[in-house]
């Protein structure tokens, strides 16, 4: 980013393209939102996520418990009769920096894509 003079315009994101709850095998991409498309070289990609309605759960606390937030988001969506897409499964948006706040104050959003 620094070398190419690119600035992120939002929180870093981990996009879960697929997630197998039984095996815990996930296919993920790490994303950094930018204002405008930029030319990048492989293995990097500059692309966008299609607009979609979402279902969001906010997790506050140590990242080691983020799996609980994913489970809660899935069960809560089902309980509230919100149909969610399976692929991509959703993403995590990291709202603050673990180098700047204590682990009990870390904030992460679990964002599921609604059908």
mmCIF file of N, CA and C in Angstrom:
data_model
loop_
_atom_site.group_PDB
_atom_site.id
_atom_site.type_symbol
_atom_site.label_atom_id
_atom_site.label_comp_id
_atom_site.label_asym_id
_atom_site.label_seq_id
_atom_site.Cartn_x
_atom_site.Cartn_y
_atom_site.Cartn_z
ATOM 1 N N UNK A 1 0.828 -1.187 0.000
ATOM 2 C CA UNK A 1 0.000 0.000 0.000
ATOM 3 C C UNK A 1 0.874 1.252 0.000
ATOM 4 N N UNK A 2 1.855 1.241 0.873
ATOM 5 C CA UNK A 2 2.726 2.404 0.977
ATOM 6 C C UNK A 2 3.520 2.618 -0.312
ATOM 7 N N UNK A 3 4.061 1.531 -0.839
ATOM 8 C CA UNK A 3 4.862 1.606 -2.066
ATOM 9 C C UNK A 3 4.046 2.126 -3.249
ATOM 10 N N UNK A 4 2.787 1.738 -3.336
ATOM 11 C CA UNK A 4 1.914 2.137 -4.446
ATOM 12 C C UNK A 4 1.083 3.377 -4.129
ATOM 13 N N UNK A 5 1.290 3.959 -2.932
ATOM 14 C CA UNK A 5 0.558 5.153 -2.509
ATOM 15 C C UNK A 5 -0.962 4.915 -2.519
ATOM 16 N N UNK A 6 -1.363 3.790 -1.949
ATOM 17 C CA UNK A 6 -2.780 3.421 -1.858
ATOM 18 C C UNK A 6 -3.219 3.586 -0.407
ATOM 19 N N UNK A 7 -4.389 4.157 -0.208
ATOM 20 C CA UNK A 7 -4.920 4.333 1.144
ATOM 21 C C UNK A 7 -6.181 3.502 1.319
ATOM 22 N N UNK A 8 -6.247 2.760 2.414
ATOM 23 C CA UNK A 8 -7.470 2.033 2.757
ATOM 24 C C UNK A 8 -8.494 3.046 3.270
ATOM 25 N N UNK A 9 -9.774 2.810 2.972
ATOM 26 C CA UNK A 9 -10.831 3.735 3.385
ATOM 27 C C UNK A 9 -11.784 3.121 4.406
ATOM 28 N N UNK A 10 -11.395 2.010 4.978
ATOM 29 C CA UNK A 10 -12.236 1.365 5.975
ATOM 30 C C UNK A 10 -11.469 0.290 6.700
ATOM 31 N N UNK A 11 -12.179 -0.395 7.562
ATOM 32 C CA UNK A 11 -11.575 -1.449 8.366
ATOM 33 C C UNK A 11 -11.152 -2.622 7.488
ATOM 34 N N UNK A 12 -10.030 -3.283 7.830
ATOM 35 C CA UNK A 12 -9.659 -4.505 7.111
ATOM 36 C C UNK A 12 -10.752 -5.561 7.284
ATOM 37 N N UNK A 13 -10.867 -6.425 6.294
ATOM 38 C CA UNK A 13 -11.939 -7.414 6.254
ATOM 39 C C UNK A 13 -11.354 -8.777 5.913
ATOM 40 N N UNK A 14 -11.898 -9.827 6.517
ATOM 41 C CA UNK A 14 -11.605 -11.187 6.081
ATOM 42 C C UNK A 14 -12.888 -11.745 5.497
ATOM 43 N N UNK A 15 -12.876 -12.010 4.186
ATOM 44 C CA UNK A 15 -14.032 -12.562 3.486
ATOM 45 C C UNK A 15 -13.934 -14.082 3.513
ATOM 46 N N UNK A 16 -14.963 -14.728 4.027
ATOM 47 C CA UNK A 16 -15.033 -16.187 4.052
ATOM 48 C C UNK A 16 -15.800 -16.629 2.813
ATOM 49 N N UNK A 17 -15.044 -17.042 1.777
ATOM 50 C CA UNK A 17 -15.688 -17.466 0.537
ATOM 51 C C UNK A 17 -16.460 -18.763 0.734
ATOM 52 N N UNK A 18 -15.915 -19.651 1.566
ATOM 53 C CA UNK A 18 -16.636 -20.868 1.926
ATOM 54 C C UNK A 18 -16.233 -21.256 3.335
ATOM 55 N N UNK A 19 -17.130 -21.978 4.007
ATOM 56 C CA UNK A 19 -16.901 -22.350 5.398
ATOM 57 C C UNK A 19 -17.568 -23.696 5.645
ATOM 58 N N UNK A 20 -16.790 -24.677 6.067
ATOM 59 C CA UNK A 20 -17.324 -25.982 6.408
ATOM 60 C C UNK A 20 -17.287 -26.116 7.922
ATOM 61 N N UNK A 21 -18.449 -26.031 8.555
ATOM 62 C CA UNK A 21 -18.524 -26.047 10.013
ATOM 63 C C UNK A 21 -18.096 -27.402 10.591
ATOM 64 N N UNK A 22 -18.264 -28.495 9.836
ATOM 65 C CA UNK A 22 -17.888 -29.815 10.345
ATOM 66 C C UNK A 22 -16.375 -30.006 10.374
ATOM 67 N N UNK A 23 -15.694 -29.549 9.322
ATOM 68 C CA UNK A 23 -14.240 -29.762 9.238
ATOM 69 C C UNK A 23 -13.437 -28.544 9.677
ATOM 70 N N UNK A 24 -14.098 -27.408 9.836
ATOM 71 C CA UNK A 24 -13.448 -26.125 10.148
ATOM 72 C C UNK A 24 -12.516 -25.662 9.034
ATOM 73 N N UNK A 25 -12.731 -26.158 7.819
ATOM 74 C CA UNK A 25 -11.933 -25.723 6.679
ATOM 75 C C UNK A 25 -12.651 -24.559 6.011
ATOM 76 N N UNK A 26 -11.912 -23.461 5.847
ATOM 77 C CA UNK A 26 -12.475 -22.251 5.258
ATOM 78 C C UNK A 26 -11.583 -21.764 4.117
ATOM 79 N N UNK A 27 -12.189 -21.136 3.143
ATOM 80 C CA UNK A 27 -11.443 -20.451 2.094
ATOM 81 C C UNK A 27 -11.665 -18.961 2.339
ATOM 82 N N UNK A 28 -10.579 -18.236 2.604
ATOM 83 C CA UNK A 28 -10.703 -16.823 2.965
ATOM 84 C C UNK A 28 -9.843 -15.939 2.073
ATOM 85 N N UNK A 29 -10.208 -14.683 2.025
ATOM 86 C CA UNK A 29 -9.416 -13.623 1.378
ATOM 87 C C UNK A 29 -9.346 -12.464 2.364
ATOM 88 N N UNK A 30 -8.188 -11.860 2.456
ATOM 89 C CA UNK A 30 -8.029 -10.668 3.287
ATOM 90 C C UNK A 30 -8.209 -9.448 2.392
ATOM 91 N N UNK A 31 -9.093 -8.548 2.810
ATOM 92 C CA UNK A 31 -9.463 -7.394 1.988
ATOM 93 C C UNK A 31 -9.132 -6.088 2.689
ATOM 94 N N UNK A 32 -8.805 -5.098 1.879
ATOM 95 C CA UNK A 32 -8.601 -3.738 2.363
ATOM 96 C C UNK A 32 -9.419 -2.833 1.450
ATOM 97 N N UNK A 33 -10.476 -2.222 1.965
ATOM 98 C CA UNK A 33 -11.324 -1.378 1.121
ATOM 99 C C UNK A 33 -10.580 -0.137 0.627
ATOM 100 N N UNK A 34 -10.727 0.141 -0.667
ATOM 101 C CA UNK A 34 -10.131 1.328 -1.277
ATOM 102 C C UNK A 34 -11.225 2.120 -1.968
ATOM 103 N N UNK A 35 -10.997 3.415 -2.122
ATOM 104 C CA UNK A 35 -12.027 4.289 -2.698
ATOM 105 C C UNK A 35 -12.263 4.006 -4.177
ATOM 106 N N UNK A 36 -11.191 3.830 -4.923
ATOM 107 C CA UNK A 36 -11.294 3.598 -6.358
ATOM 108 C C UNK A 36 -10.456 2.386 -6.746
ATOM 109 N N UNK A 37 -10.842 1.685 -7.821
ATOM 110 C CA UNK A 37 -10.041 0.545 -8.266
ATOM 111 C C UNK A 37 -8.604 0.978 -8.596
ATOM 112 N N UNK A 38 -7.677 0.086 -8.307
ATOM 113 C CA UNK A 38 -6.266 0.345 -8.604
ATOM 114 C C UNK A 38 -5.680 -0.866 -9.318
ATOM 115 N N UNK A 39 -4.661 -0.631 -10.121
ATOM 116 C CA UNK A 39 -3.976 -1.719 -10.815
ATOM 117 C C UNK A 39 -3.047 -2.409 -9.822
ATOM 118 N N UNK A 40 -3.168 -3.720 -9.706
ATOM 119 C CA UNK A 40 -2.317 -4.504 -8.820
ATOM 120 C C UNK A 40 -1.788 -5.710 -9.591
ATOM 121 N N UNK A 41 -0.669 -6.234 -9.121
ATOM 122 C CA UNK A 41 -0.068 -7.401 -9.762
ATOM 123 C C UNK A 41 -0.391 -8.651 -8.961
ATOM 124 N N UNK A 42 -0.455 -9.795 -9.661
ATOM 125 C CA UNK A 42 -0.686 -11.083 -9.000
ATOM 126 C C UNK A 42 0.382 -11.289 -7.936
ATOM 127 N N UNK A 43 0.019 -11.825 -6.804
ATOM 128 C CA UNK A 43 -1.210 -12.565 -6.512
ATOM 129 C C UNK A 43 -2.335 -11.690 -5.979
ATOM 130 N N UNK A 44 -2.192 -10.368 -6.029
ATOM 131 C CA UNK A 44 -3.219 -9.478 -5.505
ATOM 132 C C UNK A 44 -4.341 -9.300 -6.516
ATOM 133 N N UNK A 45 -5.516 -8.941 -6.012
ATOM 134 C CA UNK A 45 -6.705 -8.742 -6.841
ATOM 135 C C UNK A 45 -7.367 -7.447 -6.405
ATOM 136 N N UNK A 46 -7.818 -6.663 -7.355
ATOM 137 C CA UNK A 46 -8.632 -5.486 -7.039
ATOM 138 C C UNK A 46 -10.009 -5.769 -7.623
ATOM 139 N N UNK A 47 -10.991 -5.923 -6.753
ATOM 140 C CA UNK A 47 -12.335 -6.306 -7.174
ATOM 141 C C UNK A 47 -13.329 -5.699 -6.197
ATOM 142 N N UNK A 48 -14.592 -5.954 -6.393
ATOM 143 C CA UNK A 48 -15.608 -5.439 -5.476
ATOM 144 C C UNK A 48 -16.527 -6.576 -5.050
ATOM 145 N N UNK A 49 -17.223 -6.352 -3.949
ATOM 146 C CA UNK A 49 -18.221 -7.293 -3.463
ATOM 147 C C UNK A 49 -19.579 -6.760 -3.907
ATOM 148 N N UNK A 50 -20.381 -7.627 -4.500
ATOM 149 C CA UNK A 50 -21.696 -7.206 -4.969
ATOM 150 C C UNK A 50 -22.536 -6.677 -3.810
ATOM 151 N N UNK A 51 -23.313 -5.657 -4.093
ATOM 152 C CA UNK A 51 -24.196 -5.091 -3.082
ATOM 153 C C UNK A 51 -25.184 -6.154 -2.614
ATOM 154 N N UNK A 52 -25.436 -6.182 -1.318
ATOM 155 C CA UNK A 52 -26.317 -7.201 -0.752
ATOM 156 C C UNK A 52 -26.872 -6.723 0.582
ATOM 157 N N UNK A 53 -28.063 -7.203 0.916
ATOM 158 C CA UNK A 53 -28.558 -6.996 2.267
ATOM 159 C C UNK A 53 -27.721 -7.881 3.180
ATOM 160 N N UNK A 54 -27.553 -7.439 4.416
ATOM 161 C CA UNK A 54 -26.705 -8.188 5.332
ATOM 162 C C UNK A 54 -27.386 -8.375 6.686
ATOM 163 N N UNK A 55 -26.841 -9.321 7.441
ATOM 164 C CA UNK A 55 -27.244 -9.570 8.818
ATOM 165 C C UNK A 55 -25.960 -9.467 9.628
ATOM 166 N N UNK A 56 -25.911 -8.564 10.606
ATOM 167 C CA UNK A 56 -24.660 -8.241 11.286
ATOM 168 C C UNK A 56 -24.758 -8.512 12.785
ATOM 169 N N UNK A 57 -23.711 -9.140 13.319
ATOM 170 C CA UNK A 57 -23.558 -9.356 14.754
ATOM 171 C C UNK A 57 -22.218 -8.751 15.144
ATOM 172 N N UNK A 58 -22.196 -7.989 16.226
ATOM 173 C CA UNK A 58 -20.953 -7.369 16.694
ATOM 174 C C UNK A 58 -20.386 -8.181 17.856
ATOM 175 N N UNK A 59 -19.124 -8.544 17.735
ATOM 176 C CA UNK A 59 -18.409 -9.269 18.789
ATOM 177 C C UNK A 59 -17.472 -8.292 19.485
ATOM 178 N N UNK A 60 -17.527 -8.257 20.802
ATOM 179 C CA UNK A 60 -16.612 -7.430 21.591
ATOM 180 C C UNK A 60 -15.828 -8.366 22.488
ATOM 181 N N UNK A 61 -14.521 -8.335 22.348
ATOM 182 C CA UNK A 61 -13.683 -9.161 23.199
ATOM 183 C C UNK A 61 -12.569 -9.850 22.438
ATOM 184 N N UNK A 62 -11.925 -10.761 23.119
ATOM 185 C CA UNK A 62 -10.769 -11.474 22.591
ATOM 186 C C UNK A 62 -11.130 -12.229 21.315
ATOM 187 N N UNK A 63 -10.267 -12.120 20.327
ATOM 188 C CA UNK A 63 -10.528 -12.751 19.041
ATOM 189 C C UNK A 63 -10.581 -14.276 19.129
ATOM 190 N N UNK A 64 -9.984 -14.863 20.142
ATOM 191 C CA UNK A 64 -10.014 -16.324 20.246
ATOM 192 C C UNK A 64 -11.440 -16.860 20.385
ATOM 193 N N UNK A 65 -12.390 -15.991 20.727
ATOM 194 C CA UNK A 65 -13.782 -16.410 20.880
ATOM 195 C C UNK A 65 -14.657 -16.029 19.678
ATOM 196 N N UNK A 66 -14.044 -15.634 18.564
ATOM 197 C CA UNK A 66 -14.804 -15.168 17.399
ATOM 198 C C UNK A 66 -15.706 -16.278 16.839
ATOM 199 N N UNK A 67 -15.300 -17.537 17.013
ATOM 200 C CA UNK A 67 -16.129 -18.648 16.544
ATOM 201 C C UNK A 67 -17.495 -18.646 17.201
ATOM 202 N N UNK A 68 -17.549 -18.235 18.472
ATOM 203 C CA UNK A 68 -18.840 -18.131 19.166
ATOM 204 C C UNK A 68 -19.727 -17.083 18.498
ATOM 205 N N UNK A 69 -19.120 -15.981 18.051
ATOM 206 C CA UNK A 69 -19.895 -14.931 17.386
ATOM 207 C C UNK A 69 -20.433 -15.421 16.042
ATOM 208 N N UNK A 70 -19.624 -16.197 15.314
ATOM 209 C CA UNK A 70 -20.099 -16.781 14.056
ATOM 210 C C UNK A 70 -21.281 -17.709 14.315
ATOM 211 N N UNK A 71 -21.155 -18.557 15.307
ATOM 212 C CA UNK A 71 -22.249 -19.488 15.640
ATOM 213 C C UNK A 71 -23.501 -18.723 16.027
ATOM 214 N N UNK A 72 -23.330 -17.698 16.863
ATOM 215 C CA UNK A 72 -24.474 -16.885 17.281
ATOM 216 C C UNK A 72 -25.120 -16.213 16.072
ATOM 217 N N UNK A 73 -24.312 -15.660 15.168
ATOM 218 C CA UNK A 73 -24.853 -14.993 13.986
ATOM 219 C C UNK A 73 -25.679 -15.960 13.149
ATOM 220 N N UNK A 74 -25.163 -17.167 12.947
ATOM 221 C CA UNK A 74 -25.874 -18.173 12.142
ATOM 222 C C UNK A 74 -27.196 -18.578 12.817
ATOM 223 N N UNK A 75 -27.128 -18.888 14.119
ATOM 224 C CA UNK A 75 -28.337 -19.298 14.838
ATOM 225 C C UNK A 75 -29.333 -18.156 14.957
ATOM 226 N N UNK A 76 -28.842 -16.942 15.184
ATOM 227 C CA UNK A 76 -29.714 -15.778 15.311
ATOM 228 C C UNK A 76 -30.425 -15.485 13.993
ATOM 229 N N UNK A 77 -29.693 -15.574 12.893
ATOM 230 C CA UNK A 77 -30.319 -15.357 11.585
ATOM 231 C C UNK A 77 -31.419 -16.390 11.350
ATOM 232 N N UNK A 78 -31.124 -17.642 11.662
ATOM 233 C CA UNK A 78 -32.125 -18.702 11.490
ATOM 234 C C UNK A 78 -33.336 -18.431 12.381
ATOM 235 N N UNK A 79 -33.093 -18.075 13.657
ATOM 236 C CA UNK A 79 -34.184 -17.796 14.599
ATOM 237 C C UNK A 79 -35.062 -16.645 14.116
ATOM 238 N N UNK A 80 -34.426 -15.630 13.521
ATOM 239 C CA UNK A 80 -35.161 -14.461 13.039
ATOM 240 C C UNK A 80 -35.646 -14.613 11.602
ATOM 241 N N UNK A 81 -35.551 -15.853 11.088
ATOM 242 C CA UNK A 81 -36.043 -16.193 9.752
ATOM 243 C C UNK A 81 -35.393 -15.356 8.642
ATOM 244 N N UNK A 82 -34.103 -15.076 8.824
ATOM 245 C CA UNK A 82 -33.320 -14.380 7.793
ATOM 246 C C UNK A 82 -32.575 -15.448 7.016
ATOM 247 N N UNK A 83 -32.896 -15.593 5.740
ATOM 248 C CA UNK A 83 -32.194 -16.575 4.915
ATOM 249 C C UNK A 83 -30.858 -15.971 4.494
ATOM 250 N N UNK A 84 -29.792 -16.748 4.691
ATOM 251 C CA UNK A 84 -28.469 -16.239 4.362
ATOM 252 C C UNK A 84 -27.834 -17.082 3.261
ATOM 253 N N UNK A 85 -26.945 -16.444 2.518
ATOM 254 C CA UNK A 85 -26.214 -17.129 1.450
ATOM 255 C C UNK A 85 -25.134 -18.011 2.065
ATOM 256 N N UNK A 86 -24.832 -19.094 1.388
ATOM 257 C CA UNK A 86 -23.771 -19.986 1.861
ATOM 258 C C UNK A 86 -22.424 -19.619 1.259
ATOM 259 N N UNK A 87 -22.437 -19.028 0.061
ATOM 260 C CA UNK A 87 -21.191 -18.638 -0.587
ATOM 261 C C UNK A 87 -21.375 -17.264 -1.209
ATOM 262 N N UNK A 88 -20.611 -16.268 -0.883
ATOM 263 C CA UNK A 88 -19.670 -16.318 0.221
ATOM 264 C C UNK A 88 -20.420 -16.386 1.551
ATOM 265 N N UNK A 89 -19.756 -16.969 2.532
ATOM 266 C CA UNK A 89 -20.386 -17.174 3.844
ATOM 267 C C UNK A 89 -20.593 -15.860 4.585
ATOM 268 N N UNK A 90 -19.722 -14.907 4.384
ATOM 269 C CA UNK A 90 -19.789 -13.629 5.072
ATOM 270 C C UNK A 90 -18.393 -13.098 5.299
ATOM 271 N N UNK A 91 -18.305 -12.085 6.144
ATOM 272 C CA UNK A 91 -16.977 -11.547 6.427
ATOM 273 C C UNK A 91 -16.882 -11.017 7.843
ATOM 274 N N UNK A 92 -15.635 -10.854 8.271
ATOM 275 C CA UNK A 92 -15.328 -10.220 9.549
ATOM 276 C C UNK A 92 -14.739 -8.859 9.243
ATOM 277 N N UNK A 93 -15.277 -7.821 9.861
ATOM 278 C CA UNK A 93 -14.723 -6.469 9.737
ATOM 279 C C UNK A 93 -14.115 -6.106 11.088
ATOM 280 N N UNK A 94 -12.849 -5.737 11.070
ATOM 281 C CA UNK A 94 -12.112 -5.454 12.306
ATOM 282 C C UNK A 94 -12.191 -3.956 12.586
ATOM 283 N N UNK A 95 -12.971 -3.576 13.590
ATOM 284 C CA UNK A 95 -13.312 -2.178 13.819
ATOM 285 C C UNK A 95 -12.275 -1.400 14.607
ATOM 286 N N UNK A 96 -11.379 -2.096 15.298
ATOM 287 C CA UNK A 96 -10.300 -1.390 15.978
ATOM 288 C C UNK A 96 -9.045 -2.248 15.916
ATOM 289 N N UNK A 97 -7.967 -1.727 16.412
ATOM 290 C CA UNK A 97 -6.647 -2.318 16.233
ATOM 291 C C UNK A 97 -6.165 -2.978 17.522
ATOM 292 N N UNK A 98 -5.783 -4.258 17.468
ATOM 293 C CA UNK A 98 -5.320 -4.929 18.685
ATOM 294 C C UNK A 98 -4.027 -4.335 19.250
ATOM 295 N N UNK A 99 -3.342 -3.510 18.468
ATOM 296 C CA UNK A 99 -2.142 -2.824 18.964
ATOM 297 C C UNK A 99 -2.499 -1.535 19.709
ATOM 298 N N UNK A 100 -3.776 -1.139 19.629
ATOM 299 C CA UNK A 100 -4.207 0.127 20.234
ATOM 300 C C UNK A 100 -5.199 -0.050 21.376
ATOM 301 N N UNK A 101 -5.870 -1.200 21.450
ATOM 302 C CA UNK A 101 -6.843 -1.442 22.521
ATOM 303 C C UNK A 101 -6.587 -2.810 23.144
ATOM 304 N N UNK A 102 -7.027 -2.999 24.369
ATOM 305 C CA UNK A 102 -6.862 -4.287 25.037
ATOM 306 C C UNK A 102 -7.799 -5.318 24.402
ATOM 307 N N UNK A 103 -7.470 -6.594 24.574
ATOM 308 C CA UNK A 103 -8.253 -7.650 23.929
ATOM 309 C C UNK A 103 -9.725 -7.631 24.329
ATOM 310 N N UNK A 104 -10.012 -7.250 25.569
ATOM 311 C CA UNK A 104 -11.430 -7.240 25.975
ATOM 312 C C UNK A 104 -12.233 -6.123 25.302
ATOM 313 N N UNK A 105 -11.548 -5.182 24.629
ATOM 314 C CA UNK A 105 -12.238 -4.089 23.936
ATOM 315 C C UNK A 105 -12.169 -4.201 22.417
ATOM 316 N N UNK A 106 -11.618 -5.308 21.908
ATOM 317 C CA UNK A 106 -11.587 -5.496 20.455
ATOM 318 C C UNK A 106 -13.010 -5.609 19.929
ATOM 319 N N UNK A 107 -13.274 -4.979 18.794
ATOM 320 C CA UNK A 107 -14.600 -5.004 18.186
ATOM 321 C C UNK A 107 -14.503 -5.570 16.773
ATOM 322 N N UNK A 108 -15.310 -6.593 16.530
ATOM 323 C CA UNK A 108 -15.341 -7.246 15.223
ATOM 324 C C UNK A 108 -16.790 -7.435 14.818
ATOM 325 N N UNK A 109 -17.111 -7.102 13.597
ATOM 326 C CA UNK A 109 -18.451 -7.371 13.083
ATOM 327 C C UNK A 109 -18.424 -8.649 12.257
ATOM 328 N N UNK A 110 -19.395 -9.510 12.510
ATOM 329 C CA UNK A 110 -19.633 -10.686 11.679
ATOM 330 C C UNK A 110 -20.766 -10.285 10.740
ATOM 331 N N UNK A 111 -20.504 -10.301 9.448
ATOM 332 C CA UNK A 111 -21.470 -9.846 8.478
ATOM 333 C C UNK A 111 -21.849 -11.016 7.570
ATOM 334 N N UNK A 112 -23.114 -11.401 7.611
ATOM 335 C CA UNK A 112 -23.632 -12.468 6.756
ATOM 336 C C UNK A 112 -24.411 -11.834 5.617
ATOM 337 N N UNK A 113 -24.344 -12.431 4.438
ATOM 338 C CA UNK A 113 -25.073 -11.923 3.274
ATOM 339 C C UNK A 113 -26.460 -12.552 3.248
ATOM 340 N N UNK A 114 -27.490 -11.714 3.230
ATOM 341 C CA UNK A 114 -28.866 -12.198 3.197
ATOM 342 C C UNK A 114 -29.278 -12.490 1.753
ATOM 343 N N UNK A 115 -30.152 -13.488 1.592
ATOM 344 C CA UNK A 115 -30.674 -13.828 0.246
ATOM 345 C C UNK A 115 -31.709 -12.815 -0.172
#
